[in-house]
PDB file of C-alpha atoms in Angstrom:
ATOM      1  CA  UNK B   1      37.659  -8.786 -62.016  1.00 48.00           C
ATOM      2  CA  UNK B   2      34.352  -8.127 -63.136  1.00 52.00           C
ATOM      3  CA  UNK B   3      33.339  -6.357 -66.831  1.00 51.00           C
ATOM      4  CA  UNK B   4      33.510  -2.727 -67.056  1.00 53.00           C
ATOM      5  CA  UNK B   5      30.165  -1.114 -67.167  1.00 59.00           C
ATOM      6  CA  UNK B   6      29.402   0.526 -70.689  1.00 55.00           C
ATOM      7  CA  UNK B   7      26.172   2.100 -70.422  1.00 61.00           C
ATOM      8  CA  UNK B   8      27.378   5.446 -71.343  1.00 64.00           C
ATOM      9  CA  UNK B   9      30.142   4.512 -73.543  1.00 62.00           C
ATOM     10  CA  UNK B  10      30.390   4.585 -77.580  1.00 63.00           C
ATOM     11  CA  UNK B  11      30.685   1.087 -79.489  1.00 59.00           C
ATOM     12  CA  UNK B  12      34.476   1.563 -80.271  1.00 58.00           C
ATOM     13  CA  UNK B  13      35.211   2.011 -76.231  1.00 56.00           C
ATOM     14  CA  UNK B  14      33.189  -0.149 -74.892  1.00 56.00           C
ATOM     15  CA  UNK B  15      35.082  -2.884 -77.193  1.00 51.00           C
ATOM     16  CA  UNK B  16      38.244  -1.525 -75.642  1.00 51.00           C
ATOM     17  CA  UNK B  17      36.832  -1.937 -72.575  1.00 55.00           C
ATOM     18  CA  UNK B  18      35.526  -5.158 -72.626  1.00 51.00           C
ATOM     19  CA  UNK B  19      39.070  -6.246 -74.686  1.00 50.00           C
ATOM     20  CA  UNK B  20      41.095  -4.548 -71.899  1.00 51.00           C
ATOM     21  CA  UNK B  21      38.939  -6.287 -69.074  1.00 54.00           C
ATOM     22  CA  UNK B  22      39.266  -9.825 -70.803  1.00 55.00           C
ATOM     23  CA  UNK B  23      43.155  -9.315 -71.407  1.00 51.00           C
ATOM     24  CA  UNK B  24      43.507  -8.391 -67.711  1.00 55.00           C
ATOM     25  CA  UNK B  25      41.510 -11.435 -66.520  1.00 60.00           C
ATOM     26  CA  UNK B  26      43.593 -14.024 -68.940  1.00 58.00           C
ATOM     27  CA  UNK B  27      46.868 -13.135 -66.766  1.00 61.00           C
ATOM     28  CA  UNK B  28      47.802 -15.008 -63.817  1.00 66.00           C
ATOM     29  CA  UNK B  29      47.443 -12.645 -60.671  1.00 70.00           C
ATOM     30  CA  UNK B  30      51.297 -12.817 -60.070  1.00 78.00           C
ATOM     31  CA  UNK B  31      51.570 -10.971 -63.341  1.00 80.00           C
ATOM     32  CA  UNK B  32      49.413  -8.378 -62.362  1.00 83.00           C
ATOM     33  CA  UNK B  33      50.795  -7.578 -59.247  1.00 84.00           C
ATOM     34  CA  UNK B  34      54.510  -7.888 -60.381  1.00 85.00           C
ATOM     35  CA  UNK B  35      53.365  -4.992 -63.451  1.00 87.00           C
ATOM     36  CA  UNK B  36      51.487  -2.812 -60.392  1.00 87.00           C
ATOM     37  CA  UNK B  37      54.122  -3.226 -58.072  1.00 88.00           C
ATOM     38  CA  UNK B  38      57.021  -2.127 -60.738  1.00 89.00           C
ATOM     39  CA  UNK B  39      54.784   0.396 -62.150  1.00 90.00           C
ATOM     40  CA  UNK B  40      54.459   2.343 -58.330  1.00 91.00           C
ATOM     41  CA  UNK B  41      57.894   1.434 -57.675  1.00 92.00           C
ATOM     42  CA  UNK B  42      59.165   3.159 -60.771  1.00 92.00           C
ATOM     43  CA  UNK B  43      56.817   6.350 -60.947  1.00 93.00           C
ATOM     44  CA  UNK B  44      58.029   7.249 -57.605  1.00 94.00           C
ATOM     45  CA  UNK B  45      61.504   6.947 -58.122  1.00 94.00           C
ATOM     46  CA  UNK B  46      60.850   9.491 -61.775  1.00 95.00           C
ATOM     47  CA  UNK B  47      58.865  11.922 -59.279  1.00 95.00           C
ATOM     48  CA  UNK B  48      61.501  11.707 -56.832  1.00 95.00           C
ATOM     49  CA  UNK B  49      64.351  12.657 -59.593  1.00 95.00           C
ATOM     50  CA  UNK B  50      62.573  14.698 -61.916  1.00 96.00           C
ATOM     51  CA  UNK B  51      63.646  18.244 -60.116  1.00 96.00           C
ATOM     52  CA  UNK B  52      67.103  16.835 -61.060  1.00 96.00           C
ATOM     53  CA  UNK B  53      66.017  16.364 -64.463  1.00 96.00           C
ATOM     54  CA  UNK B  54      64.615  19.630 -64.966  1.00 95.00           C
ATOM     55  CA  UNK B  55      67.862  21.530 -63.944  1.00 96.00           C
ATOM     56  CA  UNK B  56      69.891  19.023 -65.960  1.00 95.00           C
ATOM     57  CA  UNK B  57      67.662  19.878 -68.958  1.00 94.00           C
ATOM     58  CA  UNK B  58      67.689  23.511 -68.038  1.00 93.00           C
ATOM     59  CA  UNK B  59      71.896  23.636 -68.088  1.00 92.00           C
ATOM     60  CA  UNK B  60      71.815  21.848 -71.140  1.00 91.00           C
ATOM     61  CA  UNK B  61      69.682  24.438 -72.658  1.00 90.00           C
ATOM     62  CA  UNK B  62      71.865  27.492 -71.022  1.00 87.00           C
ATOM     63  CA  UNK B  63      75.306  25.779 -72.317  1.00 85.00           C
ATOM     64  CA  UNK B  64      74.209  25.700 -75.738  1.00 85.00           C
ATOM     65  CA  UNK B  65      73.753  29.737 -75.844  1.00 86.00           C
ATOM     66  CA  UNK B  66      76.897  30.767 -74.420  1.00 84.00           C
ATOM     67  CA  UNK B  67      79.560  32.157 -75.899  1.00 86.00           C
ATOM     68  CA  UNK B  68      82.493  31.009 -76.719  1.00 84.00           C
ATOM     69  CA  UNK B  69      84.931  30.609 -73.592  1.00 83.00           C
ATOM     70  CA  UNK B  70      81.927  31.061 -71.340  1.00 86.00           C
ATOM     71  CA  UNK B  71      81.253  28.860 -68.383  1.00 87.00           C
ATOM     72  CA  UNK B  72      77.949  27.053 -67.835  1.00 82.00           C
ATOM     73  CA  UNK B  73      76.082  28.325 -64.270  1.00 86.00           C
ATOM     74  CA  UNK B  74      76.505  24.644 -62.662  1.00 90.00           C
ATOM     75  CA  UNK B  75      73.708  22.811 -61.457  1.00 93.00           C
ATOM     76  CA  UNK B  76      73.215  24.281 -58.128  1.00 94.00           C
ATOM     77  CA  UNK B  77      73.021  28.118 -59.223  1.00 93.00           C
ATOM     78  CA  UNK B  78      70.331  27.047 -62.444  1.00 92.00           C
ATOM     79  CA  UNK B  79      67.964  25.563 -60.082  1.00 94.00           C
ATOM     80  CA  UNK B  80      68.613  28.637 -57.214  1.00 95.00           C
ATOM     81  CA  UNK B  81      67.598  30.816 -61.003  1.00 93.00           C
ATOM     82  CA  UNK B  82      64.305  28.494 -61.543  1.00 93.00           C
ATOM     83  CA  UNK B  83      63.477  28.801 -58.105  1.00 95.00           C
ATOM     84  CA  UNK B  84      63.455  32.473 -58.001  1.00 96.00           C
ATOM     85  CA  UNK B  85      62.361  33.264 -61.247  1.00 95.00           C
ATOM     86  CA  UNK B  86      59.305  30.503 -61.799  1.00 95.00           C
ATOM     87  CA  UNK B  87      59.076  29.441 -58.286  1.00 94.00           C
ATOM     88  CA  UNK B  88      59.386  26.073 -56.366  1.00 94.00           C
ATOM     89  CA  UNK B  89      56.575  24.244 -58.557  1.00 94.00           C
ATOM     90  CA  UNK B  90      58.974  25.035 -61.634  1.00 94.00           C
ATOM     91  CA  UNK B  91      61.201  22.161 -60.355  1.00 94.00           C
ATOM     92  CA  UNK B  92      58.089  19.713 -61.147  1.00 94.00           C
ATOM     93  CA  UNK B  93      57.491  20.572 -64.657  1.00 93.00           C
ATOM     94  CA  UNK B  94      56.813  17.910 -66.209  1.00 93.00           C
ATOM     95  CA  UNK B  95      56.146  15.482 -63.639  1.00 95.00           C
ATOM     96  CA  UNK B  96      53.022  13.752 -64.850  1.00 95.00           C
ATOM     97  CA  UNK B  97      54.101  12.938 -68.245  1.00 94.00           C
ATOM     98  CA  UNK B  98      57.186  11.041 -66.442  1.00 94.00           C
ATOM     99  CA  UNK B  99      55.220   9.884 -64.058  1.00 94.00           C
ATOM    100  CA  UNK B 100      52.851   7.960 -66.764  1.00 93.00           C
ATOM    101  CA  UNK B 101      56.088   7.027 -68.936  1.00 93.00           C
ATOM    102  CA  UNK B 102      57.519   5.907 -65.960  1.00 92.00           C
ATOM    103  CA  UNK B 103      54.402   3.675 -64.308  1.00 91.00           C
ATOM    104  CA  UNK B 104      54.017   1.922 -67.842  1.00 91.00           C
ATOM    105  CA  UNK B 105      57.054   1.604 -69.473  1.00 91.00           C
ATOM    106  CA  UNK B 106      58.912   0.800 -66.205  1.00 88.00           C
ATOM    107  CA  UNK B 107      55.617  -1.736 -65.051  1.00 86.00           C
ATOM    108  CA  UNK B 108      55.866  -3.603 -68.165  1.00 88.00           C
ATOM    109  CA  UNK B 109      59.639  -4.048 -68.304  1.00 88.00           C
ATOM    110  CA  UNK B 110      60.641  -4.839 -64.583  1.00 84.00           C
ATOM    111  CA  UNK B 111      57.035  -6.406 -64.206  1.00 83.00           C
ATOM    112  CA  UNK B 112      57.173  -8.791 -66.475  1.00 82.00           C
ATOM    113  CA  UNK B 113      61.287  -9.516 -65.945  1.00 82.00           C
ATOM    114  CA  UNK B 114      60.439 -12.841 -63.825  1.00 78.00           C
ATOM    115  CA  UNK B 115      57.733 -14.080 -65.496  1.00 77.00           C
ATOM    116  CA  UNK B 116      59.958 -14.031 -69.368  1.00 79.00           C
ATOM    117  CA  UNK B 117      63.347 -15.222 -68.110  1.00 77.00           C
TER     118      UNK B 117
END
């Protein structure tokens, strides 16, 4: 890996560049790939659920303003509501904040699973 370029950067991120870049070159290449690989692996499994997570989030939010003796919609009929009132892309709110929490905190922990035990 060669050093960032930091012609056009300020002092304090060009030292986090040039940190990052010598952290990233003092791990063995099985590291890397094992964090890269988990990383993809996991941010497509949180885009892939996070329409599920949005109407589970949604009918938590709708059973806590019922009334008393009232039933919650159910899962289906909230996201049939989100659909028609905020449209299809309302099912992906959200997505690439989980997406990033996903890629990094799932990367680090499966990633480096082999490597620690």
């Amino acid at each position: 890996m060669t050093e960032p370029s930091t012609a056009n950067m300020s002092p304090t991120a060009t030292a986090v560049a040039v940190a990052g870049a010598g952290l990233l070159n003092a791990l063995p290449k099985g590291v890397l790939t094992e964090l890269f690989t988990s990383g993809i692996s996991v941010g497509f499994a949180t885009a892939a659920t996070n329409p599920l997570d949005v109407v589970k989030v949604r009918l938590q939010l709708e059973s806590s303003q019922l009334r008393h003796g009232e039933r919650p919609p159910g899962m289906v009929r909230t996201a049939i509501n989100a659909v028609r009132n905020e449209g299809v892309t309302s099912l992906m709110s959200g997505v690439n904040a989980a997406v990033a929490r996903g890629f990094l905190y799932g990367g680090v922990r499966l990633g480096l699973y082999t490597p620690i035990k």
